[in-house]
mmCIF file of C-alpha atoms and ligand atoms in Angstrom:
data_model
loop_
_atom_site.group_PDB
_atom_site.id
_atom_site.type_symbol
_atom_site.label_atom_id
_atom_site.label_comp_id
_atom_site.label_asym_id
_atom_site.label_seq_id
_atom_site.Cartn_x
_atom_site.Cartn_y
_atom_site.Cartn_z
ATOM 1 C CA UNK A 197 119.546 108.093 82.093
ATOM 2 C CA UNK A 198 119.683 106.280 85.468
ATOM 3 C CA UNK A 199 117.051 108.711 87.430
ATOM 4 C CA UNK A 200 117.439 108.948 91.798
ATOM 5 C CA UNK A 201 114.665 110.435 93.179
ATOM 6 C CA UNK A 202 114.639 110.890 96.541
ATOM 7 C CA UNK A 203 111.137 111.168 98.767
ATOM 8 C CA UNK A 204 111.049 112.315 102.186
ATOM 9 C CA UNK A 205 109.125 109.057 103.021
ATOM 10 C CA UNK A 206 108.072 105.607 102.203
ATOM 11 C CA UNK A 207 104.926 106.825 101.418
ATOM 12 C CA UNK A 208 105.258 109.314 98.905
ATOM 13 C CA UNK A 209 107.963 107.085 97.450
ATOM 14 C CA UNK A 210 105.270 104.193 96.825
ATOM 15 C CA UNK A 211 102.836 106.962 95.518
ATOM 16 C CA UNK A 212 104.888 108.638 93.181
ATOM 17 C CA UNK A 213 106.635 105.280 91.777
ATOM 18 C CA UNK A 214 102.915 104.244 91.863
ATOM 19 C CA UNK A 215 102.251 106.785 89.704
ATOM 20 C CA UNK A 216 104.587 105.960 87.062
ATOM 21 C CA UNK A 217 103.275 102.516 86.918
ATOM 22 C CA UNK A 218 100.241 103.849 86.341
ATOM 23 C CA UNK A 219 101.204 106.931 83.348
ATOM 24 C CA UNK A 220 103.365 103.640 81.521
ATOM 25 C CA UNK A 221 100.062 101.915 81.735
ATOM 26 C CA UNK A 222 98.069 104.395 80.557
ATOM 27 C CA UNK A 223 100.979 105.118 77.823
ATOM 28 C CA UNK A 224 100.971 101.205 77.009
ATOM 29 C CA UNK A 225 97.478 99.291 77.888
ATOM 30 C CA UNK A 226 98.871 96.135 77.197
ATOM 31 C CA UNK A 227 102.500 96.642 79.561
ATOM 32 C CA UNK A 228 104.865 94.060 79.842
ATOM 33 C CA UNK A 229 105.429 94.290 83.922
ATOM 34 C CA UNK A 230 107.808 92.755 85.891
ATOM 35 C CA UNK A 231 107.016 91.784 89.443
ATOM 36 C CA UNK A 232 109.107 91.627 92.980
ATOM 37 C CA UNK A 233 108.236 90.871 96.115
ATOM 38 C CA UNK A 234 109.321 91.492 99.627
ATOM 39 C CA UNK A 235 107.921 94.344 101.890
ATOM 40 C CA UNK A 236 109.324 96.927 100.035
ATOM 41 C CA UNK A 237 107.156 97.216 96.775
ATOM 42 C CA UNK A 238 103.794 96.709 98.991
ATOM 43 C CA UNK A 239 103.074 100.153 99.025
ATOM 44 C CA UNK A 240 103.662 100.603 95.532
ATOM 45 C CA UNK A 241 100.930 97.380 94.473
ATOM 46 C CA UNK A 242 98.652 99.156 97.170
ATOM 47 C CA UNK A 243 99.008 102.275 95.387
ATOM 48 C CA UNK A 244 97.773 100.336 92.175
ATOM 49 C CA UNK A 245 94.910 98.933 93.373
ATOM 50 C CA UNK A 246 93.585 101.917 94.379
ATOM 51 C CA UNK A 247 93.776 103.738 91.318
ATOM 52 C CA UNK A 248 92.147 100.869 89.729
ATOM 53 C CA UNK A 249 89.149 101.342 92.399
ATOM 54 C CA UNK A 250 89.213 105.065 92.531
ATOM 55 C CA UNK A 251 90.028 105.930 88.421
ATOM 56 C CA UNK A 252 89.390 102.828 86.348
ATOM 57 C CA UNK A 253 92.981 101.807 85.906
ATOM 58 C CA UNK A 254 92.711 99.387 83.491
ATOM 59 C CA UNK A 255 94.702 96.075 83.822
ATOM 60 C CA UNK A 256 92.610 93.974 81.396
ATOM 61 C CA UNK A 257 96.008 94.224 78.434
ATOM 62 C CA UNK A 258 98.656 94.334 81.424
ATOM 63 C CA UNK A 259 100.518 90.904 81.323
ATOM 64 C CA UNK A 260 102.619 89.778 84.468
ATOM 65 C CA UNK A 261 105.778 88.087 84.846
ATOM 66 C CA UNK A 262 107.597 87.535 88.395
ATOM 67 C CA UNK A 263 111.249 87.757 88.809
ATOM 68 C CA UNK A 264 112.070 84.990 91.433
ATOM 69 C CA UNK A 265 110.168 82.578 93.395
ATOM 70 C CA UNK A 266 111.128 79.681 95.794
ATOM 71 C CA UNK A 267 112.086 76.144 95.632
ATOM 72 C CA UNK A 268 110.462 72.931 97.950
ATOM 73 C CA UNK A 269 107.928 74.889 99.739
ATOM 74 C CA UNK A 270 104.946 73.004 100.662
ATOM 75 C CA UNK A 271 102.436 73.416 98.164
ATOM 76 C CA UNK A 272 99.559 74.967 100.564
ATOM 77 C CA UNK A 273 102.770 77.140 102.074
ATOM 78 C CA UNK A 274 101.493 81.086 102.720
ATOM 79 C CA UNK A 275 105.492 81.882 101.896
ATOM 80 C CA UNK A 276 105.030 81.272 97.834
ATOM 81 C CA UNK A 277 105.502 84.676 95.995
ATOM 82 C CA UNK A 278 102.982 83.417 93.733
ATOM 83 C CA UNK A 279 100.421 83.481 96.966
ATOM 84 C CA UNK A 280 102.087 87.303 97.422
ATOM 85 C CA UNK A 281 101.425 88.699 94.149
ATOM 86 C CA UNK A 282 97.734 87.554 94.275
ATOM 87 C CA UNK A 283 97.294 88.855 97.547
ATOM 88 C CA UNK A 284 98.645 92.137 97.491
ATOM 89 C CA UNK A 285 98.300 92.992 93.838
ATOM 90 C CA UNK A 286 96.267 90.111 91.312
ATOM 91 C CA UNK A 287 93.098 89.467 93.861
ATOM 92 C CA UNK A 288 92.211 93.249 92.981
ATOM 93 C CA UNK A 289 92.973 94.234 90.130
ATOM 94 C CA UNK A 290 91.238 93.123 86.560
ATOM 95 C CA UNK A 291 93.711 91.089 85.592
ATOM 96 C CA UNK A 292 93.350 88.108 82.772
ATOM 97 C CA UNK A 293 94.498 85.131 84.073
ATOM 98 C CA UNK A 294 95.781 83.806 80.646
ATOM 99 C CA UNK A 295 98.180 87.424 81.164
ATOM 100 C CA UNK A 296 99.670 85.975 84.346
ATOM 101 C CA UNK A 297 103.415 84.463 83.832
ATOM 102 C CA UNK A 298 104.280 83.348 87.590
ATOM 103 C CA UNK A 299 107.292 81.614 88.381
ATOM 104 C CA UNK A 300 106.371 78.106 90.040
ATOM 105 C CA UNK A 301 109.359 76.120 92.297
ATOM 106 C CA UNK A 302 108.844 72.843 90.075
ATOM 107 C CA UNK A 303 110.625 69.821 91.271
ATOM 108 C CA UNK A 304 113.914 69.127 91.174
ATOM 109 C CA UNK A 305 114.295 67.470 87.655
ATOM 110 C CA UNK A 306 112.140 70.190 86.087
ATOM 111 C CA UNK A 307 113.981 73.085 87.181
ATOM 112 C CA UNK A 308 116.581 73.742 84.263
ATOM 113 C CA UNK A 309 113.805 73.176 81.355
ATOM 114 C CA UNK A 310 111.672 75.272 83.332
ATOM 115 C CA UNK A 311 113.861 77.655 83.423
ATOM 116 C CA UNK A 312 114.559 77.305 79.713
ATOM 117 C CA UNK A 313 111.108 77.954 79.368
ATOM 118 C CA UNK A 314 110.894 81.055 80.940
ATOM 119 C CA UNK A 315 113.469 82.732 79.246
ATOM 120 C CA UNK A 316 111.297 81.502 76.228
ATOM 121 C CA UNK A 317 107.900 83.080 77.823
ATOM 122 C CA UNK A 318 109.124 86.218 77.979
ATOM 123 C CA UNK A 319 111.376 87.010 74.727
ATOM 124 C CA UNK A 320 107.630 85.536 72.674
ATOM 125 C CA UNK A 321 106.050 88.156 74.690
ATOM 126 C CA UNK A 322 107.918 90.704 73.321
ATOM 127 C CA UNK A 323 110.314 91.533 76.302
ATOM 128 C CA UNK A 324 109.367 93.070 79.923
ATOM 129 C CA UNK A 325 108.741 96.946 79.374
ATOM 130 C CA UNK A 326 109.081 97.425 83.062
ATOM 131 C CA UNK A 327 110.516 95.734 85.992
ATOM 132 C CA UNK A 328 110.008 96.784 89.478
ATOM 133 C CA UNK A 329 112.753 95.816 91.687
ATOM 134 C CA UNK A 330 113.320 95.786 95.428
ATOM 135 C CA UNK A 331 117.009 94.784 97.137
ATOM 136 C CA UNK A 332 118.593 92.785 98.851
ATOM 137 C CA UNK A 333 120.544 94.246 102.310
ATOM 138 C CA UNK A 334 123.557 91.511 100.554
ATOM 139 C CA UNK A 335 123.007 93.617 97.208
ATOM 140 C CA UNK A 336 121.197 90.912 95.742
ATOM 141 C CA UNK A 337 118.486 91.545 92.639
ATOM 142 C CA UNK A 338 116.339 89.137 92.704
ATOM 143 C CA UNK A 339 117.530 86.092 93.948
ATOM 144 C CA UNK A 340 120.743 86.613 92.363
ATOM 145 C CA UNK A 341 123.330 86.522 95.813
ATOM 146 C CA UNK A 342 126.635 87.663 95.026
ATOM 147 C CA UNK A 343 128.716 85.926 92.395
ATOM 148 C CA UNK A 344 126.579 85.333 90.463
ATOM 149 C CA UNK A 345 127.409 86.119 86.802
ATOM 150 C CA UNK A 346 126.176 90.298 85.954
ATOM 151 C CA UNK A 347 125.076 87.675 82.376
ATOM 152 C CA UNK A 348 123.500 85.209 84.440
ATOM 153 C CA UNK A 349 119.798 83.756 83.014
ATOM 154 C CA UNK A 350 116.494 82.046 84.717
ATOM 155 C CA UNK A 351 118.091 79.622 87.079
ATOM 156 C CA UNK A 352 118.107 77.598 90.174
ATOM 157 C CA UNK A 353 120.257 79.423 93.274
ATOM 158 C CA UNK A 354 121.601 78.447 96.573
ATOM 159 C CA UNK A 355 120.346 80.828 98.955
ATOM 160 C CA UNK A 356 123.007 82.672 100.860
ATOM 161 C CA UNK A 357 122.659 82.524 104.517
ATOM 162 C CA UNK A 358 122.358 86.214 105.160
ATOM 163 C CA UNK A 359 119.066 86.057 102.951
ATOM 164 C CA UNK A 360 118.014 82.930 104.811
ATOM 165 C CA UNK A 361 118.056 84.909 107.340
ATOM 166 C CA UNK A 362 116.515 87.963 106.952
ATOM 167 C CA UNK A 363 113.738 85.754 105.078
ATOM 168 C CA UNK A 364 113.571 83.420 108.189
ATOM 169 C CA UNK A 365 111.740 86.964 110.450
ATOM 170 C CA UNK A 366 109.042 86.859 107.995
ATOM 171 C CA UNK A 367 108.484 83.643 107.150
ATOM 172 C CA UNK A 368 105.711 82.120 109.844
ATOM 173 C CA UNK A 369 107.444 79.660 111.110
ATOM 174 C CA UNK A 370 108.006 77.816 108.178
ATOM 175 C CA UNK A 371 111.700 76.731 107.361
ATOM 176 C CA UNK A 372 113.471 78.688 104.692
ATOM 177 C CA UNK A 373 114.344 77.168 101.250
ATOM 178 C CA UNK A 374 117.704 76.662 100.639
ATOM 179 C CA UNK A 375 117.365 77.326 96.702
ATOM 180 C CA UNK A 376 114.816 79.612 95.293
ATOM 181 C CA UNK A 377 114.567 80.214 90.852
ATOM 182 C CA UNK A 378 115.179 83.841 89.884
ATOM 183 C CA UNK A 379 115.650 85.769 86.669
ATOM 184 C CA UNK A 380 119.317 86.323 85.740
ATOM 185 C CA UNK A 381 120.908 89.696 85.813
ATOM 186 C CA UNK A 382 121.055 89.480 82.023
ATOM 187 C CA UNK A 383 117.904 88.608 81.630
ATOM 188 C CA UNK A 384 116.168 91.713 83.645
ATOM 189 C CA UNK A 385 118.771 94.554 82.367
ATOM 190 C CA UNK A 386 116.868 92.858 79.213
ATOM 191 C CA UNK A 387 114.319 94.909 80.600
ATOM 192 C CA UNK A 388 113.582 98.174 78.939
ATOM 193 C CA UNK A 389 113.203 99.811 82.172
ATOM 194 C CA UNK A 390 114.428 99.193 85.940
ATOM 195 C CA UNK A 391 112.113 100.679 88.496
ATOM 196 C CA UNK A 392 114.240 99.846 91.790
ATOM 197 C CA UNK A 393 112.509 100.529 94.767
ATOM 198 C CA UNK A 394 114.416 101.156 98.475
ATOM 199 C CA UNK A 395 113.242 102.025 101.977
ATOM 200 C CA UNK A 396 114.667 102.654 104.726
ATOM 201 C CA UNK A 397 118.349 103.263 106.765
ATOM 202 C CA UNK A 398 119.229 99.976 106.739
ATOM 203 C CA UNK A 399 119.418 99.837 102.703
ATOM 204 C CA UNK A 400 121.266 102.936 102.829
ATOM 205 C CA UNK A 401 124.908 101.400 102.530
ATOM 206 C CA UNK A 402 123.789 98.510 100.103
ATOM 207 C CA UNK A 403 122.272 101.311 97.863
ATOM 208 C CA UNK A 404 125.058 103.709 97.642
ATOM 209 C CA UNK A 405 127.182 100.622 96.839
ATOM 210 C CA UNK A 406 124.614 99.587 93.678
ATOM 211 C CA UNK A 407 124.560 103.339 92.747
ATOM 212 C CA UNK A 408 127.616 104.849 93.637
ATOM 213 C CA UNK A 409 130.199 101.747 93.591
ATOM 214 C CA UNK A 410 132.398 100.093 91.452
ATOM 215 C CA UNK A 411 130.256 97.274 89.061
ATOM 216 C CA UNK A 412 130.624 93.997 90.550
ATOM 217 C CA UNK A 413 129.349 90.650 90.734
ATOM 218 C CA UNK A 414 129.835 90.808 94.943
ATOM 219 C CA UNK A 415 127.068 93.841 94.596
ATOM 220 C CA UNK A 416 124.548 92.092 92.069
ATOM 221 C CA UNK A 417 122.736 95.018 92.375
ATOM 222 C CA UNK A 418 125.049 97.170 90.737
ATOM 223 C CA UNK A 419 124.709 95.671 87.228
ATOM 224 C CA UNK A 420 121.789 98.231 86.664
ATOM 225 C CA UNK A 421 124.439 100.487 86.288
ATOM 226 C CA UNK A 422 125.319 98.684 82.515
ATOM 227 C CA UNK A 423 121.334 99.276 82.091
ATOM 228 C CA UNK A 424 119.793 102.659 80.063
ATOM 229 C CA UNK A 425 117.125 103.437 81.532
ATOM 230 C CA UNK A 426 117.086 103.067 85.030
ATOM 231 C CA UNK A 427 114.654 104.858 87.730
ATOM 232 C CA UNK A 428 115.578 104.652 91.695
ATOM 233 C CA UNK A 429 112.712 105.413 93.938
ATOM 234 C CA UNK A 430 114.729 106.120 97.320
ATOM 235 C CA UNK A 431 113.487 107.384 100.645
ATOM 236 C CA UNK A 432 115.189 109.526 102.396
ATOM 237 C CA UNK A 433 117.324 107.340 104.940
ATOM 238 C CA UNK A 434 118.104 105.174 102.216
ATOM 239 C CA UNK A 435 119.485 107.536 99.966
ATOM 240 C CA UNK A 436 121.747 108.569 103.344
ATOM 241 C CA UNK A 437 124.972 107.400 102.187
ATOM 242 C CA UNK A 438 124.596 108.510 98.501
ATOM 243 C CA UNK A 439 127.276 111.732 97.786
ATOM 244 C CA UNK A 440 125.919 112.628 94.951
ATOM 245 C CA UNK A 441 122.133 113.739 96.447
ATOM 246 C CA UNK A 442 122.045 116.835 95.290
ATOM 247 C CA UNK A 443 122.259 116.692 91.412
ATOM 248 C CA UNK A 444 119.847 113.408 92.184
ATOM 249 C CA UNK A 445 117.464 116.531 93.406
ATOM 250 C CA UNK A 446 118.242 118.632 90.688
ATOM 251 C CA UNK A 447 118.058 115.884 88.274
ATOM 252 C CA UNK A 448 114.593 114.090 89.360
ATOM 253 C CA UNK A 449 112.827 117.966 90.004
ATOM 254 C CA UNK A 450 113.295 118.253 86.027
ATOM 255 C CA UNK A 451 111.367 115.515 84.899
ATOM 256 C CA UNK A 452 108.343 115.595 88.163
ATOM 257 C CA UNK A 453 105.835 118.313 89.046
ATOM 258 C CA UNK A 454 103.943 116.953 91.973
ATOM 259 C CA UNK A 455 102.887 113.143 91.782
ATOM 260 C CA UNK A 456 103.523 113.528 87.882
ATOM 261 C CA UNK A 457 105.921 112.033 85.628
ATOM 262 C CA UNK A 458 107.394 113.767 82.237
ATOM 263 C CA UNK A 459 109.299 110.671 81.161
ATOM 264 C CA UNK A 460 109.062 108.795 78.062
ATOM 265 C CA UNK A 461 109.938 105.093 79.258
HETATM 266 C C1 GLP B 543 113.778 89.102 98.456
HETATM 267 C C2 GLP B 543 113.618 89.147 97.177
HETATM 268 C C3 GLP B 543 113.855 90.233 96.425
HETATM 269 C C4 GLP B 543 114.001 91.330 97.098
HETATM 270 C C5 GLP B 543 114.838 91.251 98.516
HETATM 271 C C6 GLP B 543 114.148 92.688 99.476
HETATM 272 O O1 GLP B 543 114.797 88.227 98.649
HETATM 273 N N1 GLP B 543 113.829 87.631 96.965
HETATM 274 O O2 GLP B 543 113.114 90.001 94.929
HETATM 275 O O3 GLP B 543 114.259 92.859 96.280
HETATM 276 O O4 GLP B 543 114.921 90.599 99.390
HETATM 277 O O5 GLP B 543 113.424 93.155 100.484
HETATM 278 P P1 GLP B 543 112.508 93.408 101.057
HETATM 279 O O6 GLP B 543 111.649 94.818 100.435
HETATM 280 O O7 GLP B 543 111.746 92.651 101.629
HETATM 281 O O8 GLP B 543 113.608 94.055 102.156
#
């Protein structure tokens, strides 16, 4: 199933994505949830925090995994994705510290072995049930830049010039690192369900390539086409270049009533 939900606004998309994650946690209290950083999922995280406050949505058994991290930032840098996850989500929820599995940007010599350990950790924990994803303007997933093997695993990756330029705008003046560590496309595809969010007109072209374009390592996000269970939540602008919109709307109206999802993930 590749389900494409098109919402009027990003706020509506974040709310509906939030209710999908919340419903899944209620069905599976020990959910293994993969997190993504970036601007896009912030609204979804805010919704989860609100649901925790207002409906006591319980995160005490939820286990969290992160998708990617920078290598080589100052240890106290605010740009670490680890900081982002704490700020937008973790610090506001009842997450057990032992359930937090966030990638770190290890020192040069430890990278290969820490990537292998991370893969092993995910496997030992039983795999990721639901992986939240954004999409880079160049089609990257996590930091799997164009040219990444569709079967790649967690590894160190060189950031592209365009990614560094985009990140530079939100990096508080600190230089953007050359390298990052990311789950591979093969790793991501092993998650049982992918929840990919994209909002805004600047994502329209890449969303169309990922969903309707040919499968290609040059558009790493097109690898979602190989996955049996994908939910995309797009606002009208991000869905703007999709040719099959009418079908997607029909399809999603079958599984949603208001903010309630009728989906077995
Ligand atoms: C970043 C992250 C990705 C994220 C993407 C889009 O570089 N590594 O995980 O999905 O770029 O970011 P944004 O949501 O800010 O557009």
